[in-house]
Amino acid sequence: MTLIKSISGIRGTIGGKVGDNLTPVDAVKFASAYGTWLKKHHNKAKLNVVIGRDARISGPMIHNLVVNTLIGLGIDVVDLGLSTTPTVEVAVPLEKADGGIILTASHNPKQWNALKLLNEKGEFLSGADGAEILAIAEAEAFDFSEVDHLGTVHTHDAYMDIHIDEVLNLPLVDVEAVKKRKFKVVVDGVNSSGGIIIPNLLEQMGVEVVKLYCEPNGHFPHNPEPLKEHLGDICALVVQEKADFGIVVDPDVDRLAFISNDGAMFGEEYTLVAVADYVLSKTPGNTVSNMSSSRALRDITQKHHGSYQASAVGEVNVVELMKKTNAIIGGEGNGGIIYPELHYGRDSLVGVALFLTHLAGMNQTVAELRASYPQYFMSKNKIELTPEIDVDAILKAMTEKYQHEEISTIDGVKIDFASEWVHLRKSNTEPIIRIYTEAPNQAAADALALRIIDEIKAVAGI
């Protein structure tokens, strides 16, 4: 497996050869590059970096390597231990730190791990900053500290509780209204840190919690990407428990999906739609999502007299456009909620608290709420890449084939038809081409996806 280096971080599978996978040598190399970059960009005698990890099995090993590498560079570390991506993002500015690293491969299976790199705002690095770090790593231009100037470690294990407090203190989160409804919710924490923090948040909001896979041992009981085909257990348990709905998060808790009370998927695309509907009803404004996200957010934004825009895929791109357009909420259709009132990062805790408040203010079931939104259906597919596949040539051929349609090449190729669309792009995090389609019904979305996949295979000769 190729070691993947992108604006989403440095990720790979554990074990294997140096440079081909995320080996201990590679972890030290890229931590060294990040620390060196920080020292170059901050004219300070002493730097401070926040570190947290998800519960995956390789976490403690990678964690120790990264922490001690930073110490070797003379950088002090605030060690959050087991944590979440949004928790580290919240902690960086609260600690007045110069940066942060989350050790997680997000939705990837247990074989994977990664270093997600943050700036002093607790936000993901820009493409230019990431490129500079990669260049430092390639040149191995590191200068480690002498023994009297090594960094230190300060352990701070309360940040998940601090994060919950920050969420509950948001003006649009109404804890008392939620408590009065006495909701019952099933939580699938995929045996990672979400199994701790999401139930704790819910219990503080007066919600009865039924836990499923909430032991943070890193043994993921199913593929950790929160897609319908992986979530049969929670869908059945929601019905069995007569719960109001179910909550699913990925291992680092920045993606959020709901299960309706009838056991059907609420749809990870509609996580952002529902939360934005509530936020816009209280504080009208603009929204942003990426190009692979549902048209439903556009429709809801226009209903509330706001303006919607789409960015290239990638959290850093969404955040950049949100700042540019003064968007009050945004995110990605994979269940990522970005609410700047707290911070510019995808945050499942924010999504859960706002969704519960939204639900508490209406006399509807979750299934009825889902049915009230514009009805779009997506098909998400992928083609595994081999070294001989020329992705650029494929995208160029598809652009030429559909040149008479509305086309955007900001990020891969997106083709907008009258009532449906397809987005083709090379993944930032896996060696695949992603093929996302959306249409007014599932059969049409699936049919469009199959047609496009056949066309791509014909172009690629596979």
GROMACS .gro file of C-alpha atoms in nm:
model
  462
    1MET     CA    1   0.000   0.000   0.000
    2THR     CA    2   0.134   0.343  -0.091
    3LEU     CA    3   0.193   0.593   0.187
    4ILE     CA    4  -0.057   0.870   0.114
    5LYS     CA    5   0.046   1.233   0.165
    6SER     CA    6  -0.220   1.500   0.121
    7ILE     CA    7  -0.392   1.803   0.275
    8SER     CA    8  -0.580   1.548   0.488
    9GLY     CA    9  -0.254   1.439   0.652
   10ILE     CA   10  -0.006   1.155   0.617
   11ARG     CA   11  -0.165   0.812   0.634
   12GLY     CA   12  -0.086   0.453   0.554
   13THR     CA   13  -0.112   0.095   0.671
   14ILE     CA   14   0.093  -0.023   0.966
   15GLY     CA   15   0.394  -0.246   0.895
   16GLY     CA   16   0.582  -0.321   0.575
   17LYS     CA   17   0.863  -0.127   0.414
   18VAL     CA   18   0.977   0.225   0.499
   19GLY     CA   19   0.831   0.473   0.252
   20ASP     CA   20   0.560   0.235   0.136
   21ASN     CA   21   0.359   0.219   0.458
   22LEU     CA   22   0.322   0.407   0.785
   23THR     CA   23   0.618   0.243   0.959
   24PRO     CA   24   0.778   0.371   1.282
   25VAL     CA   25   1.048   0.533   1.070
   26ASP     CA   26   0.787   0.717   0.862
   27ALA     CA   27   0.600   0.832   1.174
   28VAL     CA   28   0.921   0.980   1.316
   29LYS     CA   29   1.015   1.134   0.983
   30PHE     CA   30   0.687   1.320   0.933
   31ALA     CA   31   0.658   1.422   1.298
   32SER     CA   32   1.010   1.562   1.264
   33ALA     CA   33   0.911   1.752   0.950
   34TYR     CA   34   0.605   1.900   1.119
   35GLY     CA   35   0.799   2.004   1.428
   36THR     CA   36   1.073   2.155   1.213
   37TRP     CA   37   0.813   2.349   1.014
   38LEU     CA   38   0.659   2.482   1.336
   39LYS     CA   39   0.999   2.600   1.462
   40LYS     CA   40   1.061   2.776   1.131
   41HIS     CA   41   0.726   2.958   1.134
   42HIS     CA   42   0.709   3.056   1.502
   43ASN     CA   43   0.976   3.288   1.632
   44LYS     CA   44   0.956   3.157   1.987
   45ALA     CA   45   1.205   3.007   2.226
   46LYS     CA   46   0.964   2.731   2.325
   47LEU     CA   47   0.681   2.572   2.126
   48ASN     CA   48   0.383   2.377   2.248
   49VAL     CA   49   0.185   2.110   2.056
   50VAL     CA   50  -0.135   1.926   2.154
   51ILE     CA   51  -0.147   1.553   2.076
   52GLY     CA   52  -0.448   1.318   2.086
   53ARG     CA   53  -0.532   0.980   1.935
   54ASP     CA   54  -0.826   0.756   1.860
   55ALA     CA   55  -0.850   0.402   2.002
   56ARG     CA   56  -0.712   0.204   1.710
   57ILE     CA   57  -0.467  -0.073   1.803
   58SER     CA   58  -0.158   0.099   1.661
   59GLY     CA   59  -0.242   0.424   1.842
   60PRO     CA   60  -0.016   0.383   2.148
   61MET     CA   61   0.284   0.290   1.932
   62ILE     CA   62   0.244   0.582   1.690
   63HIS     CA   63   0.159   0.812   1.981
   64ASN     CA   64   0.484   0.732   2.165
   65LEU     CA   65   0.692   0.779   1.850
   66VAL     CA   66   0.537   1.116   1.767
   67VAL     CA   67   0.546   1.255   2.123
   68ASN     CA   68   0.911   1.161   2.172
   69THR     CA   69   1.008   1.297   1.833
   70LEU     CA   70   0.864   1.636   1.927
   71ILE     CA   71   1.042   1.621   2.262
   72GLY     CA   72   1.363   1.554   2.071
   73LEU     CA   73   1.303   1.872   1.872
   74GLY     CA   74   1.273   2.070   2.196
   75ILE     CA   75   0.894   2.106   2.166
   76ASP     CA   76   0.667   2.074   2.471
   77VAL     CA   77   0.368   1.840   2.434
   78VAL     CA   78   0.021   1.861   2.586
   79ASP     CA   79  -0.083   1.496   2.576
   80LEU     CA   80  -0.459   1.440   2.568
   81GLY     CA   81  -0.422   1.063   2.532
   82LEU     CA   82  -0.739   0.896   2.402
   83SER     CA   83  -0.934   1.175   2.236
   84THR     CA   84  -1.121   1.283   1.922
   85THR     CA   85  -1.028   1.497   1.626
   86PRO     CA   86  -1.265   1.782   1.721
   87THR     CA   87  -1.149   1.765   2.083
   88VAL     CA   88  -0.790   1.826   1.979
   89GLU     CA   89  -0.908   2.108   1.751
   90VAL     CA   90  -1.086   2.270   2.046
   91ALA     CA   91  -0.788   2.216   2.278
   92VAL     CA   92  -0.524   2.385   2.060
   93PRO     CA   93  -0.652   2.744   2.098
   94LEU     CA   94  -0.763   2.686   2.458
   95GLU     CA   95  -0.408   2.576   2.540
   96LYS     CA   96  -0.264   2.864   2.334
   97ALA     CA   97  -0.062   2.595   2.155
   98ASP     CA   98   0.136   2.642   1.836
   99GLY     CA   99  -0.017   2.339   1.667
  100GLY     CA  100  -0.172   1.998   1.712
  101ILE     CA  101  -0.156   1.642   1.584
  102ILE     CA  102  -0.439   1.390   1.584
  103LEU     CA  103  -0.329   1.031   1.540
  104THR     CA  104  -0.617   0.871   1.352
  105ALA     CA  105  -0.700   0.733   1.011
  106SER     CA  106  -1.062   0.849   1.048
  107HIS     CA  107  -1.297   0.605   0.874
  108ASN     CA  108  -1.022   0.372   0.747
  109PRO     CA  109  -1.006   0.014   0.884
  110LYS     CA  110  -0.783  -0.086   1.176
  111GLN     CA  111  -0.479  -0.156   0.954
  112TRP     CA  112  -0.447   0.217   0.893
  113ASN     CA  113  -0.323   0.509   1.099
  114ALA     CA  114  -0.228   0.868   1.023
  115LEU     CA  115  -0.096   1.201   1.142
  116LYS     CA  116  -0.351   1.481   1.099
  117LEU     CA  117  -0.173   1.813   1.136
  118LEU     CA  118  -0.319   2.136   1.278
  119ASN     CA  119  -0.205   2.499   1.293
  120GLU     CA  120  -0.220   2.730   1.595
  121LYS     CA  121  -0.594   2.789   1.536
  122GLY     CA  122  -0.669   2.419   1.569
  123GLU     CA  123  -0.747   2.403   1.197
  124PHE     CA  124  -0.605   2.181   0.925
  125LEU     CA  125  -0.303   2.312   0.740
  126SER     CA  126  -0.330   2.478   0.401
  127GLY     CA  127  -0.209   2.299   0.091
  128ALA     CA  128   0.097   2.526   0.077
  129ASP     CA  129   0.190   2.452   0.439
  130GLY     CA  130   0.142   2.081   0.383
  131ALA     CA  131   0.366   2.092   0.075
  132GLU     CA  132   0.637   2.268   0.275
  133ILE     CA  133   0.625   1.998   0.543
  134LEU     CA  134   0.649   1.724   0.279
  135ALA     CA  135   0.954   1.898   0.131
  136ILE     CA  136   1.120   1.913   0.474
  137ALA     CA  137   1.048   1.542   0.521
  138GLU     CA  138   1.188   1.456   0.179
  139ALA     CA  139   1.509   1.650   0.249
  140GLU     CA  140   1.526   1.518   0.607
  141ALA     CA  141   1.620   1.873   0.707
  142PHE     CA  142   1.584   1.817   1.081
  143ASP     CA  143   1.786   1.974   1.362
  144PHE     CA  144   1.722   1.807   1.698
  145SER     CA  145   1.779   1.969   2.036
  146GLU     CA  146   2.067   1.911   2.273
  147VAL     CA  147   1.998   1.737   2.603
  148ASP     CA  148   1.946   2.053   2.809
  149HIS     CA  149   1.681   2.180   2.566
  150LEU     CA  150   1.457   1.876   2.518
  151GLY     CA  151   1.082   1.926   2.536
  152THR     CA  152   0.855   1.812   2.816
  153VAL     CA  153   0.519   1.633   2.834
  154HIS     CA  154   0.215   1.756   3.022
  155THR     CA  155  -0.070   1.502   3.043
  156HIS     CA  156  -0.419   1.651   3.028
  157ASP     CA  157  -0.692   1.388   3.030
  158ALA     CA  158  -0.993   1.614   3.092
  159TYR     CA  159  -1.034   1.761   2.745
  160MET     CA  160  -1.318   1.537   2.634
  161ASP     CA  161  -1.516   1.673   2.931
  162ILE     CA  162  -1.407   2.029   2.848
  163HIS     CA  163  -1.518   1.974   2.489
  164ILE     CA  164  -1.862   1.859   2.607
  165ASP     CA  165  -1.890   2.170   2.827
  166GLU     CA  166  -1.802   2.395   2.532
  167VAL     CA  167  -2.076   2.231   2.321
  168LEU     CA  168  -2.342   2.251   2.592
  169ASN     CA  169  -2.267   2.621   2.643
  170LEU     CA  170  -2.348   2.708   2.279
  171PRO     CA  171  -2.642   2.953   2.261
  172LEU     CA  172  -2.840   2.732   2.020
  173VAL     CA  173  -2.806   2.420   2.237
  174ASP     CA  174  -3.106   2.394   2.471
  175VAL     CA  175  -3.026   2.127   2.728
  176GLU     CA  176  -3.344   2.181   2.932
  177ALA     CA  177  -3.568   2.141   2.627
  178VAL     CA  178  -3.395   1.813   2.542
  179LYS     CA  179  -3.421   1.683   2.900
  180LYS     CA  180  -3.797   1.739   2.896
  181ARG     CA  181  -3.837   1.512   2.593
  182LYS     CA  182  -3.670   1.213   2.764
  183PHE     CA  183  -3.521   1.079   2.442
  184LYS     CA  184  -3.384   0.727   2.414
  185VAL     CA  185  -3.089   0.689   2.176
  186VAL     CA  186  -2.870   0.398   2.062
  187VAL     CA  187  -2.501   0.482   2.012
  188ASP     CA  188  -2.255   0.286   1.796
  189GLY     CA  189  -1.907   0.410   1.893
  190VAL     CA  190  -1.725   0.155   1.670
  191ASN     CA  191  -1.512   0.065   1.977
  192SER     CA  192  -1.321   0.392   1.967
  193SER     CA  193  -1.325   0.722   2.156
  194GLY     CA  194  -1.676   0.804   2.033
  195GLY     CA  195  -1.796   0.526   2.261
  196ILE     CA  196  -1.692   0.742   2.557
  197ILE     CA  197  -1.761   1.100   2.455
  198ILE     CA  198  -2.098   1.064   2.276
  199PRO     CA  199  -2.272   0.874   2.560
  200ASN     CA  200  -2.129   1.125   2.811
  201LEU     CA  201  -2.267   1.415   2.609
  202LEU     CA  202  -2.608   1.250   2.577
  203GLU     CA  203  -2.633   1.167   2.945
  204GLN     CA  204  -2.558   1.529   3.035
  205MET     CA  205  -2.850   1.626   2.809
  206GLY     CA  206  -3.085   1.388   2.994
  207VAL     CA  207  -3.092   1.125   2.720
  208GLU     CA  208  -3.126   0.753   2.795
  209VAL     CA  209  -2.835   0.582   2.619
  210VAL     CA  210  -2.820   0.229   2.480
  211LYS     CA  211  -2.456   0.150   2.406
  212LEU     CA  212  -2.344  -0.062   2.112
  213TYR     CA  213  -1.972  -0.115   2.045
  214CYS     CA  214  -1.868   0.157   2.289
  215GLU     CA  215  -1.564  -0.016   2.441
  216PRO     CA  216  -1.259   0.184   2.317
  217ASN     CA  217  -1.035  -0.115   2.246
  218GLY     CA  218  -0.965  -0.043   1.878
  219HIS     CA  219  -1.117  -0.370   1.756
  220PHE     CA  220  -1.366  -0.225   1.511
  221PRO     CA  221  -1.669  -0.459   1.498
  222HIS     CA  222  -1.753  -0.355   1.143
  223ASN     CA  223  -1.604  -0.137   0.870
  224PRO     CA  224  -1.577   0.196   1.053
  225GLU     CA  225  -1.703   0.411   0.767
  226PRO     CA  226  -2.063   0.500   0.874
  227LEU     CA  227  -2.239   0.376   0.559
  228LYS     CA  228  -2.565   0.181   0.538
  229GLU     CA  229  -2.401  -0.147   0.441
  230HIS     CA  230  -2.195  -0.145   0.762
  231LEU     CA  231  -2.471  -0.058   1.009
  232GLY     CA  232  -2.714  -0.348   1.019
  233ASP     CA  233  -2.663  -0.407   1.391
  234ILE     CA  234  -2.758  -0.058   1.507
  235CYS     CA  235  -3.047  -0.033   1.261
  236ALA     CA  236  -3.196  -0.349   1.415
  237LEU     CA  237  -3.122  -0.240   1.772
  238VAL     CA  238  -3.294   0.098   1.732
  239VAL     CA  239  -3.618  -0.082   1.641
  240GLN     CA  240  -3.571  -0.349   1.908
  241GLU     CA  241  -3.516  -0.088   2.181
  242LYS     CA  242  -3.800   0.134   2.051
  243ALA     CA  243  -3.544   0.416   2.054
  244ASP     CA  244  -3.609   0.764   1.919
  245PHE     CA  245  -3.308   0.731   1.690
  246GLY     CA  246  -2.953   0.598   1.664
  247ILE     CA  247  -2.616   0.773   1.644
  248VAL     CA  248  -2.311   0.642   1.462
  249VAL     CA  249  -1.968   0.807   1.457
  250ASP     CA  250  -1.640   0.711   1.296
  251PRO     CA  251  -1.330   0.630   1.508
  252ASP     CA  252  -1.216   0.992   1.550
  253VAL     CA  253  -1.570   1.134   1.590
  254ASP     CA  254  -1.573   1.392   1.311
  255ARG     CA  255  -1.834   1.208   1.101
  256LEU     CA  256  -2.191   1.169   1.223
  257ALA     CA  257  -2.477   0.957   1.093
  258PHE     CA  258  -2.827   0.906   1.233
  259ILE     CA  259  -3.059   0.606   1.223
  260SER     CA  260  -3.430   0.694   1.216
  261ASN     CA  261  -3.671   0.548   1.469
  262ASP     CA  262  -3.794   0.297   1.209
  263GLY     CA  263  -3.444   0.152   1.166
  264ALA     CA  264  -3.383   0.322   0.831
  265MET     CA  265  -3.081   0.536   0.760
  266PHE     CA  266  -3.151   0.906   0.810
  267GLY     CA  267  -2.873   0.945   0.554
  268GLU     CA  268  -2.531   1.089   0.637
  269GLU     CA  269  -2.595   1.351   0.369
  270TYR     CA  270  -2.894   1.470   0.570
  271THR     CA  271  -2.705   1.508   0.898
  272LEU     CA  272  -2.578   1.847   0.780
  273VAL     CA  273  -2.913   1.931   0.618
  274ALA     CA  274  -3.110   1.880   0.942
  275VAL     CA  275  -2.863   2.065   1.163
  276ALA     CA  276  -2.837   2.351   0.914
  277ASP     CA  277  -3.218   2.372   0.897
  278TYR     CA  278  -3.226   2.431   1.274
  279VAL     CA  279  -2.934   2.677   1.281
  280LEU     CA  280  -3.067   2.877   0.985
  281SER     CA  281  -3.412   2.897   1.144
  282LYS     CA  282  -3.255   3.075   1.442
  283THR     CA  283  -2.968   3.264   1.276
  284PRO     CA  284  -3.022   3.309   0.900
  285GLY     CA  285  -2.707   3.320   0.688
  286ASN     CA  286  -2.496   3.143   0.428
  287THR     CA  287  -2.384   2.780   0.403
  288VAL     CA  288  -2.107   2.581   0.235
  289SER     CA  289  -2.055   2.213   0.163
  290ASN     CA  290  -1.826   2.030  -0.076
  291MET     CA  291  -1.902   1.937  -0.435
  292SER     CA  292  -1.980   1.576  -0.346
  293SER     CA  293  -2.258   1.678  -0.105
  294SER     CA  294  -2.633   1.671  -0.161
  295ARG     CA  295  -2.828   1.949  -0.331
  296ALA     CA  296  -3.061   1.934  -0.029
  297LEU     CA  297  -2.840   2.178   0.167
  298ARG     CA  298  -2.874   2.429  -0.116
  299ASP     CA  299  -3.253   2.391  -0.106
  300ILE     CA  300  -3.273   2.433   0.273
  301THR     CA  301  -3.043   2.737   0.262
  302GLN     CA  302  -3.255   2.904  -0.004
  303LYS     CA  303  -3.568   2.828   0.200
  304HIS     CA  304  -3.416   3.036   0.479
  305HIS     CA  305  -3.314   3.310   0.230
  306GLY     CA  306  -2.943   3.236   0.254
  307SER     CA  307  -2.676   3.176  -0.009
  308TYR     CA  308  -2.517   2.835  -0.070
  309GLN     CA  309  -2.179   2.763  -0.229
  310ALA     CA  310  -1.983   2.444  -0.294
  311SER     CA  311  -1.610   2.396  -0.239
  312ALA     CA  312  -1.357   2.138  -0.348
  313VAL     CA  313  -1.361   1.822  -0.134
  314GLY     CA  314  -1.151   1.841   0.181
  315GLU     CA  315  -1.221   2.004   0.514
  316VAL     CA  316  -0.959   2.275   0.462
  317ASN     CA  317  -1.131   2.376   0.135
  318VAL     CA  318  -1.475   2.389   0.299
  319VAL     CA  319  -1.339   2.603   0.583
  320GLU     CA  320  -1.164   2.842   0.344
  321LEU     CA  321  -1.486   2.903   0.150
  322MET     CA  322  -1.690   2.932   0.472
  323LYS     CA  323  -1.461   3.211   0.591
  324LYS     CA  324  -1.474   3.381   0.253
  325THR     CA  325  -1.856   3.378   0.241
  326ASN     CA  326  -1.917   3.431   0.616
  327ALA     CA  327  -2.108   3.101   0.629
  328ILE     CA  328  -2.268   3.035   0.967
  329ILE     CA  329  -2.270   2.658   0.917
  330GLY     CA  330  -2.119   2.418   0.669
  331GLY     CA  331  -1.951   2.085   0.634
  332GLU     CA  332  -1.937   1.778   0.419
  333GLY     CA  333  -2.201   1.533   0.306
  334ASN     CA  334  -2.020   1.250   0.480
  335GLY     CA  335  -2.180   1.361   0.807
  336GLY     CA  336  -1.929   1.634   0.890
  337ILE     CA  337  -2.075   1.939   1.071
  338ILE     CA  338  -1.867   2.259   1.086
  339TYR     CA  339  -2.016   2.520   1.317
  340PRO     CA  340  -1.784   2.824   1.351
  341GLU     CA  341  -1.960   2.939   1.669
  342LEU     CA  342  -1.739   2.679   1.841
  343HIS     CA  343  -1.458   2.607   1.593
  344TYR     CA  344  -1.379   2.553   1.224
  345GLY     CA  345  -1.369   2.175   1.225
  346ARG     CA  346  -1.604   1.883   1.168
  347ASP     CA  347  -1.754   1.800   1.506
  348SER     CA  348  -1.999   1.520   1.580
  349LEU     CA  349  -2.068   1.652   1.931
  350VAL     CA  350  -2.189   1.984   1.793
  351GLY     CA  351  -2.404   1.796   1.543
  352VAL     CA  352  -2.561   1.573   1.808
  353ALA     CA  353  -2.640   1.861   2.046
  354LEU     CA  354  -2.794   2.081   1.775
  355PHE     CA  355  -2.991   1.791   1.626
  356LEU     CA  356  -3.137   1.699   1.966
  357THR     CA  357  -3.236   2.060   2.027
  358HIS     CA  358  -3.397   2.073   1.682
  359LEU     CA  359  -3.589   1.752   1.751
  360ALA     CA  360  -3.697   1.871   2.097
  361GLY     CA  361  -3.868   2.172   1.943
  362MET     CA  362  -4.102   1.978   1.716
  363ASN     CA  363  -4.371   1.714   1.743
  364GLN     CA  364  -4.220   1.477   1.487
  365THR     CA  365  -4.038   1.146   1.486
  366VAL     CA  366  -3.695   1.134   1.326
  367ALA     CA  367  -3.842   0.942   1.031
  368GLU     CA  368  -4.105   1.214   0.982
  369LEU     CA  369  -3.837   1.485   1.002
  370ARG     CA  370  -3.634   1.308   0.733
  371ALA     CA  371  -3.941   1.280   0.509
  372SER     CA  372  -4.001   1.656   0.539
  373TYR     CA  373  -3.675   1.742   0.360
  374PRO     CA  374  -3.614   1.761  -0.017
  375GLN     CA  375  -3.580   1.405  -0.141
  376TYR     CA  376  -3.250   1.325  -0.306
  377PHE     CA  377  -3.078   0.991  -0.321
  378MET     CA  378  -2.708   0.924  -0.359
  379SER     CA  379  -2.496   0.637  -0.480
  380LYS     CA  380  -2.136   0.632  -0.357
  381ASN     CA  381  -1.899   0.404  -0.544
  382LYS     CA  382  -1.528   0.368  -0.604
  383ILE     CA  383  -1.280   0.208  -0.841
  384GLU     CA  384  -0.955   0.072  -0.698
  385LEU     CA  385  -0.650   0.228  -0.862
  386THR     CA  386  -0.345   0.047  -0.992
  387PRO     CA  387  -0.021   0.228  -1.088
  388GLU     CA  388  -0.088   0.195  -1.461
  389ILE     CA  389  -0.424   0.377  -1.446
  390ASP     CA  390  -0.395   0.737  -1.570
  391VAL     CA  391  -0.658   0.919  -1.364
  392ASP     CA  392  -0.602   1.255  -1.536
  393ALA     CA  393  -0.661   1.096  -1.876
  394ILE     CA  394  -0.984   0.938  -1.749
  395LEU     CA  395  -1.115   1.267  -1.612
  396LYS     CA  396  -1.021   1.450  -1.933
  397ALA     CA  397  -1.204   1.191  -2.143
  398MET     CA  398  -1.517   1.218  -1.928
  399THR     CA  399  -1.505   1.599  -1.949
  400GLU     CA  400  -1.491   1.583  -2.327
  401LYS     CA  401  -1.771   1.326  -2.345
  402TYR     CA  402  -2.005   1.550  -2.144
  403GLN     CA  403  -1.879   1.888  -2.263
  404HIS     CA  404  -2.234   2.003  -2.345
  405GLU     CA  405  -2.348   1.961  -1.984
  406GLU     CA  406  -2.274   2.193  -1.690
  407ILE     CA  407  -1.924   2.092  -1.581
  408SER     CA  408  -1.693   2.197  -1.296
  409THR     CA  409  -1.327   2.095  -1.283
  410ILE     CA  410  -1.246   2.266  -0.952
  411ASP     CA  411  -1.202   1.922  -0.796
  412GLY     CA  412  -1.193   1.631  -1.036
  413VAL     CA  413  -1.493   1.650  -1.266
  414LYS     CA  414  -1.852   1.726  -1.161
  415ILE     CA  415  -2.120   1.694  -1.426
  416ASP     CA  416  -2.454   1.858  -1.347
  417PHE     CA  417  -2.754   1.728  -1.539
  418ALA     CA  418  -3.103   1.878  -1.507
  419SER     CA  419  -3.221   1.651  -1.225
  420GLU     CA  420  -2.907   1.459  -1.126
  421TRP     CA  421  -2.530   1.492  -1.103
  422VAL     CA  422  -2.210   1.287  -1.090
  423HIS     CA  423  -1.880   1.380  -0.926
  424LEU     CA  424  -1.560   1.195  -1.019
  425ARG     CA  425  -1.240   1.253  -0.825
  426LYS     CA  426  -0.927   1.086  -0.702
  427SER     CA  427  -0.946   1.037  -0.326
  428ASN     CA  428  -0.714   1.235  -0.096
  429THR     CA  429  -0.702   0.949   0.153
  430GLU     CA  430  -0.716   0.619  -0.041
  431PRO     CA  431  -0.584   0.488  -0.379
  432ILE     CA  432  -0.926   0.502  -0.545
  433ILE     CA  433  -1.143   0.705  -0.781
  434ARG     CA  434  -1.465   0.807  -0.606
  435ILE     CA  435  -1.785   0.814  -0.811
  436TYR     CA  436  -2.070   0.998  -0.637
  437THR     CA  437  -2.409   1.038  -0.803
  438GLU     CA  438  -2.734   1.198  -0.689
  439ALA     CA  439  -3.082   1.179  -0.835
  440PRO     CA  440  -3.450   1.216  -0.728
  441ASN     CA  441  -3.472   0.841  -0.657
  442GLN     CA  442  -3.229   0.563  -0.563
  443ALA     CA  443  -3.279   0.362  -0.880
  444ALA     CA  444  -3.183   0.662  -1.095
  445ALA     CA  445  -2.876   0.740  -0.879
  446ASP     CA  446  -2.762   0.376  -0.898
  447ALA     CA  447  -2.824   0.356  -1.272
  448LEU     CA  448  -2.625   0.675  -1.336
  449ALA     CA  449  -2.338   0.543  -1.124
  450LEU     CA  450  -2.328   0.210  -1.308
  451ARG     CA  451  -2.331   0.387  -1.644
  452ILE     CA  452  -2.045   0.616  -1.546
  453ILE     CA  453  -1.842   0.328  -1.399
  454ASP     CA  454  -1.878   0.133  -1.724
  455GLU     CA  455  -1.768   0.440  -1.920
  456ILE     CA  456  -1.463   0.492  -1.696
  457LYS     CA  457  -1.363   0.127  -1.727
  458ALA     CA  458  -1.393   0.149  -2.104
  459VAL     CA  459  -1.166   0.454  -2.111
  460ALA     CA  460  -0.915   0.292  -1.872
  461GLY     CA  461  -0.927  -0.045  -2.048
  462ILE     CA  462  -1.013  -0.236  -1.732
   0.00000   0.00000   0.00000
